[in-house]
Short mmCIF file of C-alpha atoms in Angstrom, two decimals:
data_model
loop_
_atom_site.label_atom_id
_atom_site.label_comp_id
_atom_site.label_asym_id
_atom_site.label_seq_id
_atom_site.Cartn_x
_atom_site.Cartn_y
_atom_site.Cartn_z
CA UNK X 112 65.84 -71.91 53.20
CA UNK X 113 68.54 -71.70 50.97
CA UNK X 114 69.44 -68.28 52.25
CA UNK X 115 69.42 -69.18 56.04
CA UNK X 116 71.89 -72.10 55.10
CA UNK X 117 74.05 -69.18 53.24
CA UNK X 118 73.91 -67.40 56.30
CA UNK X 119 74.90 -70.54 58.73
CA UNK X 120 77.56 -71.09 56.33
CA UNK X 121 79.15 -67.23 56.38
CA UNK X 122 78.75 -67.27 60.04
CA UNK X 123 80.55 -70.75 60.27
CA UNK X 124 83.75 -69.25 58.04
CA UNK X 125 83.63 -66.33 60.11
CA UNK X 126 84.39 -68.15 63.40
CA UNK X 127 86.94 -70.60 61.92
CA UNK X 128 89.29 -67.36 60.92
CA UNK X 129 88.37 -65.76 63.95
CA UNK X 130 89.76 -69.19 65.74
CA UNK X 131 93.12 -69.33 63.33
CA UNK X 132 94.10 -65.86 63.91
CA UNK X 133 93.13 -66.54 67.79
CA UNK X 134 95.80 -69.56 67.33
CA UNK X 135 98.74 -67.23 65.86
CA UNK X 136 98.56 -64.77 67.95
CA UNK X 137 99.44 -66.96 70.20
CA UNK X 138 101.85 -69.08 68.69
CA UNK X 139 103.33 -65.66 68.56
CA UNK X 140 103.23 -64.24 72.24
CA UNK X 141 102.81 -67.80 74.62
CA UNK X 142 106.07 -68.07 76.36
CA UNK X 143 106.83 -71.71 75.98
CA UNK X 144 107.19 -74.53 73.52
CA UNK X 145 104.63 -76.55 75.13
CA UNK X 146 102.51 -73.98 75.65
CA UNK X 147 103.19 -73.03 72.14
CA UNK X 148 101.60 -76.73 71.02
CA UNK X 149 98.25 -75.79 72.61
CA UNK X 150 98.33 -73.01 70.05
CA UNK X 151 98.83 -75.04 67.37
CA UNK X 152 95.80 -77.42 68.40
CA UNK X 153 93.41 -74.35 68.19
CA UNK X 154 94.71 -73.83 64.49
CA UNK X 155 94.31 -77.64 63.41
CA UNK X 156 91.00 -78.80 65.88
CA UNK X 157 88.56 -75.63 66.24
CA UNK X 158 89.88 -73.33 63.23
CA UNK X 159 89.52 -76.37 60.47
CA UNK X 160 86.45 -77.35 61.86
CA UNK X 161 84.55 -74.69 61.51
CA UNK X 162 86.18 -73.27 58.02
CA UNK X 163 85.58 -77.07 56.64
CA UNK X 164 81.69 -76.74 57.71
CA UNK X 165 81.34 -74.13 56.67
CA UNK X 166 82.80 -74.66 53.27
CA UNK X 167 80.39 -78.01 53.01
CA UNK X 168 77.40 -75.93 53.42
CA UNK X 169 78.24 -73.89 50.44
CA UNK X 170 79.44 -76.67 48.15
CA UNK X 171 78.47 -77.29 44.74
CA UNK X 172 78.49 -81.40 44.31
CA UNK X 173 78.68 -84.36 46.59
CA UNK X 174 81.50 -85.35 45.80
CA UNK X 175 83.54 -82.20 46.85
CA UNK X 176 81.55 -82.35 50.71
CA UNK X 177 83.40 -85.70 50.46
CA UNK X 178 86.64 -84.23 49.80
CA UNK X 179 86.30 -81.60 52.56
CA UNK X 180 84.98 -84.48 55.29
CA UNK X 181 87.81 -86.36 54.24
CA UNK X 182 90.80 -83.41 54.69
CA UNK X 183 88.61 -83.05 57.73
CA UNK X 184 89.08 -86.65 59.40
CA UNK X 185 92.78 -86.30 58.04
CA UNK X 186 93.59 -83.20 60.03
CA UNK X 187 91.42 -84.01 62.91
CA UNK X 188 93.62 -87.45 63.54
CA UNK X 189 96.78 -86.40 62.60
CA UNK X 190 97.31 -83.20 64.51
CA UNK X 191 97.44 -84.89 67.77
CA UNK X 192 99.98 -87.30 66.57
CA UNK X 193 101.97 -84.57 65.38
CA UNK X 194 101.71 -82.40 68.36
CA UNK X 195 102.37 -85.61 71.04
CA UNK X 196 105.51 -86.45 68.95
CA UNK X 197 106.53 -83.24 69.19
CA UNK X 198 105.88 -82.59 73.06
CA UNK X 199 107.81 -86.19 73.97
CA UNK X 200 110.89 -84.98 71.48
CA UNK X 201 111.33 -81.94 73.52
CA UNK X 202 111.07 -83.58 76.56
CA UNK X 203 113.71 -86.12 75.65
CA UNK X 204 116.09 -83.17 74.62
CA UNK X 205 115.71 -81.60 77.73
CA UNK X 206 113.73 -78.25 77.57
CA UNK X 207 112.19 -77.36 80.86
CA UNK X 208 108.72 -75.68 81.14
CA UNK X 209 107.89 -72.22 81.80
CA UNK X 210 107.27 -72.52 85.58
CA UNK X 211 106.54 -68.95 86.44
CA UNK X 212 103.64 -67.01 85.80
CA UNK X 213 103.66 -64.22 83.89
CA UNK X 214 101.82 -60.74 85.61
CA UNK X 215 100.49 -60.45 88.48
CA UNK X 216 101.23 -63.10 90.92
CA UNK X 217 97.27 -64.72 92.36
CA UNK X 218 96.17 -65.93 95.63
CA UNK X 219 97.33 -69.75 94.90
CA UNK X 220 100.48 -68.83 93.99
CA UNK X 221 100.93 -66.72 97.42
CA UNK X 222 99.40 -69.59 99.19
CA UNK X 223 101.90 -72.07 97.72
CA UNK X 224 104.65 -69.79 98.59
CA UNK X 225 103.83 -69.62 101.95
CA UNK X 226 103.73 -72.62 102.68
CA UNK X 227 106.96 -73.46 101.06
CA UNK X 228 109.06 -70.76 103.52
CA UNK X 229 106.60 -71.13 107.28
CA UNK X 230 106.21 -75.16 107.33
CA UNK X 231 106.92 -75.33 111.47
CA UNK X 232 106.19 -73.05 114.05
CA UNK X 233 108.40 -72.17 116.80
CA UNK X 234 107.18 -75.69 119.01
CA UNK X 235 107.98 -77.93 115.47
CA UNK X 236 104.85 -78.62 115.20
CA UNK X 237 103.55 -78.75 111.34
CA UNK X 238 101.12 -76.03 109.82
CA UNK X 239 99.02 -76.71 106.82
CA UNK X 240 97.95 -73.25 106.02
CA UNK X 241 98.37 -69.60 106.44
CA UNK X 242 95.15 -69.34 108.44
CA UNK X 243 96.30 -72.14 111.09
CA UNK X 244 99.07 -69.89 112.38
CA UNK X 245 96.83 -67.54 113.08
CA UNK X 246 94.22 -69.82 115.01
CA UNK X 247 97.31 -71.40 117.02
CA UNK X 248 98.86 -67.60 118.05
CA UNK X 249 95.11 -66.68 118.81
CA UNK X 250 94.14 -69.83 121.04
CA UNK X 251 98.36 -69.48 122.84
CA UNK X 252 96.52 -66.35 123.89
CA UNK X 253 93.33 -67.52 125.58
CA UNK X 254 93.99 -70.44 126.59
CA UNK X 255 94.44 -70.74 130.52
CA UNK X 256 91.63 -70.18 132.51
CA UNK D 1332 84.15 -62.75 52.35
CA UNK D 1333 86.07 -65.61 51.22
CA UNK D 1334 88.80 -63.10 50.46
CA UNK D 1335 88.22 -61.49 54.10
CA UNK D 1336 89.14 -65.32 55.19
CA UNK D 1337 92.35 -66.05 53.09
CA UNK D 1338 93.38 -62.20 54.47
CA UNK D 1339 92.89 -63.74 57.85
CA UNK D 1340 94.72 -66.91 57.20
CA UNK D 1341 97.69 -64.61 55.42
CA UNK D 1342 98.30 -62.78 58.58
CA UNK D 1343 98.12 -66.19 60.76
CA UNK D 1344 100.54 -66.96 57.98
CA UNK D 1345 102.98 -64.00 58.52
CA UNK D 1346 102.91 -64.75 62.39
CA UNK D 1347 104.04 -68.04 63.04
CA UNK D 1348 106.89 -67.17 60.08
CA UNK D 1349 108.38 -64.42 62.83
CA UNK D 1350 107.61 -67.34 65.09
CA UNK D 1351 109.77 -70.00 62.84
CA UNK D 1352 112.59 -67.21 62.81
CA UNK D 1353 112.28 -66.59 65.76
CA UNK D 1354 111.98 -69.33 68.25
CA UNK D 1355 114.88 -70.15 70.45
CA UNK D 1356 114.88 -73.55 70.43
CA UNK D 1357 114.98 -76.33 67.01
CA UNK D 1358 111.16 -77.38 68.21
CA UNK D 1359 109.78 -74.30 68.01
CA UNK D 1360 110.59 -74.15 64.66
CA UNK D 1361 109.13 -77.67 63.88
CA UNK D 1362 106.10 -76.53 65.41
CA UNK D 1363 105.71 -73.56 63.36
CA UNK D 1364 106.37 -75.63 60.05
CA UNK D 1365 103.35 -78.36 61.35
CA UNK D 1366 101.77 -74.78 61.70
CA UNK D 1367 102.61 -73.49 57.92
CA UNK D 1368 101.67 -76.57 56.66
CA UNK D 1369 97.94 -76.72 58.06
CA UNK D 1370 97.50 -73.09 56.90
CA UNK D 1371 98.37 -73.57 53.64
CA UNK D 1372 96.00 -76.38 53.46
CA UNK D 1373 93.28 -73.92 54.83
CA UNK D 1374 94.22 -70.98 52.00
CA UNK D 1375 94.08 -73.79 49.54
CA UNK D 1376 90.45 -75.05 50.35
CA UNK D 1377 89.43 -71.30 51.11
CA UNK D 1378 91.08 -70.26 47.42
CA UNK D 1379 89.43 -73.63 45.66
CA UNK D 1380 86.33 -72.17 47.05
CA UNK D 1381 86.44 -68.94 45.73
CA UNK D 1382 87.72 -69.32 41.78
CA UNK D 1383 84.90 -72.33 42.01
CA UNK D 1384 87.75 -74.78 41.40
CA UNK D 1385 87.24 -78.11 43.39
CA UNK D 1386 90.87 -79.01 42.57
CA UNK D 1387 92.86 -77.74 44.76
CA UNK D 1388 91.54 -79.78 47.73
CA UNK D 1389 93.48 -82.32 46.07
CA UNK D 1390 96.29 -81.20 46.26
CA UNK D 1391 95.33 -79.96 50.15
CA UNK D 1392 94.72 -84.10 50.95
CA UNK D 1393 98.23 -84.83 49.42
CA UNK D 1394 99.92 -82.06 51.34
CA UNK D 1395 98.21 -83.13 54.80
CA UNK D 1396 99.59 -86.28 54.03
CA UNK D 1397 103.14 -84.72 53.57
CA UNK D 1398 102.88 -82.39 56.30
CA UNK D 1399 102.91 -85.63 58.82
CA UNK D 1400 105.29 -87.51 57.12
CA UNK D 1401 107.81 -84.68 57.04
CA UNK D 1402 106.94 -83.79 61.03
CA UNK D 1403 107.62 -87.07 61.82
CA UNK D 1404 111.03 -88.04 59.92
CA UNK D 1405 112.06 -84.44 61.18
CA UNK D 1406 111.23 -85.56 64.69
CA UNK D 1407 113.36 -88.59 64.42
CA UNK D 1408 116.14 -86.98 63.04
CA UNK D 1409 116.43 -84.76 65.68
CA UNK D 1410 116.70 -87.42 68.02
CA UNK D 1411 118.73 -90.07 66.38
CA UNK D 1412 120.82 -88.13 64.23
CA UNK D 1413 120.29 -90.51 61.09
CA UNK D 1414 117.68 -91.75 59.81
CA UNK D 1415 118.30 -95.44 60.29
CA UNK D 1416 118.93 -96.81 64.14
CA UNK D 1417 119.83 -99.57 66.23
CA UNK D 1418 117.81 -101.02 69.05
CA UNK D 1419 120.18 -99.70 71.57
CA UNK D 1420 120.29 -96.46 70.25
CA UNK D 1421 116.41 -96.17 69.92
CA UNK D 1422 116.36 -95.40 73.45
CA UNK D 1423 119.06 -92.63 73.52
CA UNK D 1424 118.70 -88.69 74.15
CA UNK D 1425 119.51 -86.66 71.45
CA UNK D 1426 122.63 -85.75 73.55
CA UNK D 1427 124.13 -88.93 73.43
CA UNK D 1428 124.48 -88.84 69.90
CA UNK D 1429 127.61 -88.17 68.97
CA UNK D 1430 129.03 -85.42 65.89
CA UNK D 1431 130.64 -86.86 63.02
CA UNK D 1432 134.37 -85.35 63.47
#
Protein backbone atom coordinates (compact mmCIF):
# COMPACT_ATOMS: atom_id res chain seq x y z
CA UNK A 1 0.00 0.00 0.00
CA UNK A 2 2.52 2.23 0.98
CA UNK A 3 4.51 1.49 -2.12
CA UNK A 4 1.61 2.00 -4.66
CA UNK A 5 1.07 5.51 -2.96
CA UNK A 6 5.07 6.02 -3.59
CA UNK A 7 4.44 5.17 -6.98
CA UNK A 8 1.16 7.57 -7.48
CA UNK A 9 3.23 10.11 -5.93
CA UNK A 10 6.54 9.74 -8.46
CA UNK A 11 4.17 9.51 -11.27
CA UNK A 12 2.27 12.72 -10.04
CA UNK A 13 5.89 14.80 -9.87
CA UNK A 14 6.67 13.41 -13.08
CA UNK A 15 3.73 15.02 -14.92
CA UNK A 16 3.86 18.37 -13.06
CA UNK A 17 7.64 18.93 -14.60
CA UNK A 18 6.61 17.47 -17.67
CA UNK A 19 3.66 20.33 -17.60
CA UNK A 20 6.30 23.31 -16.44
CA UNK A 21 8.78 22.59 -19.04
CA UNK A 22 5.61 22.16 -21.53
CA UNK A 23 4.79 25.91 -20.21
CA UNK A 24 8.44 27.41 -21.04
CA UNK A 25 8.85 26.17 -24.00
CA UNK A 26 6.32 28.03 -24.85
CA UNK A 27 6.65 31.10 -23.10
CA UNK A 28 9.70 30.83 -25.22
CA UNK A 29 8.47 30.20 -28.91
CA UNK A 30 4.39 31.54 -28.79
CA UNK A 31 4.41 34.60 -30.87
CA UNK A 32 2.38 36.95 -28.79
CA UNK A 33 2.00 38.49 -25.38
CA UNK A 34 -1.38 37.20 -24.93
CA UNK A 35 -0.69 34.15 -26.20
CA UNK A 36 2.33 34.21 -24.07
CA UNK A 37 -0.22 34.47 -20.77
CA UNK A 38 -1.80 31.11 -21.70
CA UNK A 39 1.71 29.82 -21.17
CA UNK A 40 2.08 31.13 -18.05
CA UNK A 41 -1.38 29.57 -16.82
CA UNK A 42 -0.02 26.02 -17.71
CA UNK A 43 3.05 26.83 -15.35
CA UNK A 44 0.86 28.19 -12.32
CA UNK A 45 -2.71 25.86 -12.84
CA UNK A 46 -1.63 22.25 -14.22
CA UNK A 47 2.29 22.27 -13.38
CA UNK A 48 1.66 23.27 -9.43
CA UNK A 49 -1.05 21.04 -9.24
CA UNK A 50 0.30 18.12 -9.92
CA UNK A 51 4.02 18.81 -8.30
CA UNK A 52 1.93 19.99 -4.99
CA UNK A 53 0.03 16.42 -5.03
CA UNK A 54 2.35 14.88 -5.52
CA UNK A 55 4.57 16.31 -2.88
CA UNK A 56 1.44 15.71 -0.25
CA UNK A 57 1.50 12.11 -0.94
CA UNK A 58 5.03 11.82 0.13
CA UNK A 59 4.90 14.10 3.17
CA UNK A 60 6.13 13.43 6.48
CA UNK A 61 3.50 15.32 9.04
CA UNK A 62 0.13 16.93 8.77
CA UNK A 63 0.99 19.86 9.22
CA UNK A 64 3.37 20.25 6.16
CA UNK A 65 0.19 18.67 3.65
CA UNK A 66 -1.30 21.84 5.18
CA UNK A 67 1.38 24.02 4.10
CA UNK A 68 1.45 22.59 0.55
CA UNK A 69 -2.72 22.83 0.25
CA UNK A 70 -2.32 26.17 1.40
CA UNK A 71 0.64 27.48 -1.32
CA UNK A 72 -1.76 25.46 -3.39
CA UNK A 73 -5.11 27.58 -2.91
CA UNK A 74 -2.63 30.67 -2.95
CA UNK A 75 -1.32 30.02 -6.43
CA UNK A 76 -4.44 28.56 -7.75
CA UNK A 77 -6.39 32.11 -6.95
CA UNK A 78 -3.87 34.40 -7.57
CA UNK A 79 -2.55 33.45 -10.96
CA UNK A 80 -5.63 34.44 -12.70
CA UNK A 81 -5.63 37.77 -11.08
CA UNK A 82 -2.23 38.24 -12.10
CA UNK A 83 -2.59 37.10 -15.59
CA UNK A 84 -6.19 39.24 -16.18
CA UNK A 85 -4.32 42.36 -14.85
CA UNK A 86 -1.81 41.79 -17.03
CA UNK A 87 -3.91 41.03 -20.32
CA UNK A 88 -6.24 44.42 -19.61
CA UNK A 89 -2.73 46.53 -19.04
CA UNK A 90 -1.63 45.58 -22.43
CA UNK A 91 -4.69 46.19 -23.92
CA UNK A 92 -4.93 49.67 -22.48
CA UNK A 93 -1.30 50.40 -23.85
CA UNK A 94 -2.21 49.43 -27.10
CA UNK A 95 -0.52 46.12 -28.28
CA UNK A 96 -2.45 44.45 -31.01
CA UNK A 97 -2.76 40.60 -31.26
CA UNK A 98 -1.05 38.29 -33.45
CA UNK A 99 -3.75 37.99 -36.16
CA UNK A 100 -2.03 35.73 -38.60
CA UNK A 101 -1.40 32.24 -38.40
CA UNK A 102 1.71 30.92 -38.38
CA UNK A 103 2.43 27.73 -41.17
CA UNK A 104 0.40 26.50 -43.29
CA UNK A 105 -2.63 28.46 -44.01
CA UNK A 106 -6.16 25.73 -43.28
CA UNK A 107 -9.39 25.41 -44.98
CA UNK A 108 -11.19 28.17 -42.62
CA UNK A 109 -8.79 30.52 -43.18
CA UNK A 110 -9.17 30.05 -47.19
CA UNK A 111 -12.83 30.07 -46.67
CA UNK A 112 -12.74 33.38 -44.78
CA UNK A 113 -10.60 34.79 -47.42
CA UNK A 114 -12.80 34.09 -49.99
CA UNK A 115 -15.38 35.41 -48.93
CA UNK A 116 -13.76 38.61 -48.00
CA UNK A 117 -12.51 39.31 -51.96
CA UNK A 118 -15.96 37.41 -54.16
CA UNK A 119 -18.98 38.92 -51.92
CA UNK A 120 -21.30 39.75 -55.33
CA UNK A 121 -21.51 38.13 -58.45
CA UNK A 122 -21.67 39.76 -61.69
CA UNK A 123 -25.94 40.37 -61.25
CA UNK A 124 -25.10 42.01 -57.41
CA UNK A 125 -26.63 39.54 -56.02
CA UNK A 126 -24.93 38.33 -52.52
CA UNK A 127 -23.05 34.88 -52.15
CA UNK A 128 -22.55 33.24 -48.85
CA UNK A 129 -20.04 30.67 -49.80
CA UNK A 130 -17.57 29.37 -52.22
CA UNK A 131 -19.81 26.46 -53.15
CA UNK A 132 -22.92 28.85 -54.05
CA UNK A 133 -21.04 30.31 -57.00
CA UNK A 134 -20.66 27.25 -58.27
CA UNK A 135 -24.43 26.05 -57.93
CA UNK A 136 -25.54 29.58 -59.47
CA UNK A 137 -22.89 29.23 -62.74
CA UNK A 138 -24.14 25.50 -62.89
CA UNK A 139 -28.07 26.16 -62.74
CA UNK A 140 -27.26 29.80 -65.44
CA UNK A 141 -26.39 26.76 -67.51
CA UNK A 142 -29.45 24.51 -67.42
CA UNK A 143 -31.85 26.48 -66.82
CA UNK A 144 -34.24 27.13 -69.93
CA UNK A 145 -36.11 24.44 -71.11
CA UNK B 1 14.02 11.99 -8.92
CA UNK B 2 13.42 14.98 -6.95
CA UNK B 3 16.70 16.22 -8.39
CA UNK B 4 15.43 15.08 -12.03
CA UNK B 5 12.44 17.69 -11.07
CA UNK B 6 14.42 20.80 -9.80
CA UNK B 7 16.70 19.99 -13.26
CA UNK B 8 13.42 20.36 -15.01
CA UNK B 9 12.28 23.43 -13.24
CA UNK B 10 16.10 24.95 -13.81
CA UNK B 11 15.74 24.74 -17.49
CA UNK B 12 11.97 26.22 -17.35
CA UNK B 13 14.02 28.63 -15.31
CA UNK B 14 16.73 29.46 -17.97
CA UNK B 15 13.86 29.85 -20.65
CA UNK B 16 11.59 32.39 -19.68
CA UNK B 17 15.07 34.43 -18.50
CA UNK B 18 15.94 34.56 -22.56
CA UNK B 19 12.25 35.30 -22.61
CA UNK B 20 12.55 38.37 -19.91
CA UNK B 21 15.62 39.59 -22.12
CA UNK B 22 14.17 39.12 -24.74
CA UNK B 23 10.64 40.18 -25.18
CA UNK B 24 9.87 43.20 -27.24
CA UNK B 25 7.49 44.76 -25.39
CA UNK B 26 7.62 46.03 -21.16
CA UNK B 27 4.68 43.16 -20.59
CA UNK B 28 6.44 40.52 -21.75
CA UNK B 29 8.86 41.07 -19.34
CA UNK B 30 6.28 41.37 -16.45
CA UNK B 31 5.00 38.20 -17.52
CA UNK B 32 8.16 36.42 -17.38
CA UNK B 33 8.93 37.87 -13.77
CA UNK B 34 5.07 36.48 -12.58
CA UNK B 35 6.78 33.44 -14.39
CA UNK B 36 10.25 33.48 -12.27
CA UNK B 37 8.47 34.03 -9.36
CA UNK B 38 6.10 30.83 -9.45
CA UNK B 39 9.17 28.73 -10.37
CA UNK B 40 11.11 29.63 -7.71
CA UNK B 41 8.33 28.82 -5.45
CA UNK B 42 8.20 25.31 -7.19
CA UNK B 43 12.32 24.70 -6.74
CA UNK B 44 11.75 25.80 -3.22
CA UNK B 45 8.99 23.19 -2.26
CA UNK B 46 10.77 20.57 -4.64
CA UNK B 47 14.35 21.45 -2.66
CA UNK B 48 12.38 21.49 0.99
CA UNK B 49 11.39 18.11 -0.13
CA UNK B 50 14.49 16.67 -0.84
CA UNK B 51 17.07 17.87 2.21
CA UNK B 52 13.73 16.77 4.37
CA UNK B 53 13.46 20.40 5.46
CA UNK B 54 9.73 21.54 5.79
CA UNK B 55 10.99 25.15 6.01
CA UNK B 56 11.35 26.40 3.06
CA UNK B 57 7.64 26.26 2.11
CA UNK B 58 7.59 29.10 4.33
CA UNK B 59 9.34 31.08 2.86
CA UNK B 60 7.52 29.77 -0.69
CA UNK B 61 3.89 31.16 1.06
CA UNK B 62 5.65 34.57 1.79
CA UNK B 63 7.11 34.85 -1.68
CA UNK B 64 3.63 33.92 -3.44
CA UNK B 65 2.41 36.57 -1.47
CA UNK B 66 5.15 38.99 -2.84
CA UNK B 67 5.06 37.78 -6.22
CA UNK B 68 1.29 39.36 -6.50
CA UNK B 69 1.89 42.29 -4.73
CA UNK B 70 4.91 43.23 -6.84
CA UNK B 71 2.82 42.16 -10.30
CA UNK B 72 0.30 44.30 -9.32
CA UNK B 73 2.08 47.72 -8.15
CA UNK B 74 4.26 47.01 -11.36
CA UNK B 75 1.05 46.90 -13.36
CA UNK B 76 -0.10 50.17 -12.05
CA UNK B 77 2.93 51.86 -12.52
CA UNK B 78 3.03 51.16 -15.91
CA UNK B 79 -0.13 52.69 -16.41
CA UNK B 80 -0.24 55.67 -14.19
CA UNK B 81 3.22 56.57 -14.04
CA UNK B 82 3.21 57.10 -10.10
CA UNK B 83 2.09 55.32 -7.74
CA UNK B 84 -0.56 57.58 -6.29
CA UNK B 85 -3.57 58.89 -8.79
CA UNK B 86 -6.41 61.02 -9.21
CA UNK B 87 -9.89 59.98 -10.17
CA UNK B 88 -9.55 61.55 -13.52
CA UNK B 89 -6.44 60.11 -14.24
CA UNK B 90 -7.53 56.53 -13.14
CA UNK B 91 -9.12 56.24 -16.37
CA UNK B 92 -6.17 57.36 -18.61
CA UNK B 93 -3.91 55.25 -21.15
CA UNK B 94 -0.56 54.94 -20.29
CA UNK B 95 0.03 57.36 -23.26
CA UNK B 96 -1.55 60.15 -21.83
CA UNK B 97 0.74 60.31 -19.13
CA UNK B 98 2.99 62.75 -19.54
CA UNK B 99 7.30 62.65 -18.92
CA UNK B 100 8.62 64.66 -16.24
CA UNK B 101 10.86 67.28 -18.37
Amino acid sequence: MADILLYISWGLIALGSIFVVIGAIGIYRLPDVFTRLHATGVIDITGATFLFLGMALQSTSIIVTFKLFALFGLLFFTSPVATHALAQAALADGVKPVAETIGETSELHDAAMYDNKKNETKDGNLIDSPVSETNQASSDETGKP
Amino acid sequence: MFFATALAILFALTLVVVRALKGPTVFDTVLAANSIGTLSILLLAVFGFMTERPEFLDIGLTYALLNLIGTLAVLKFFRHGDFSYTDEQKDAKTSDVKSPT
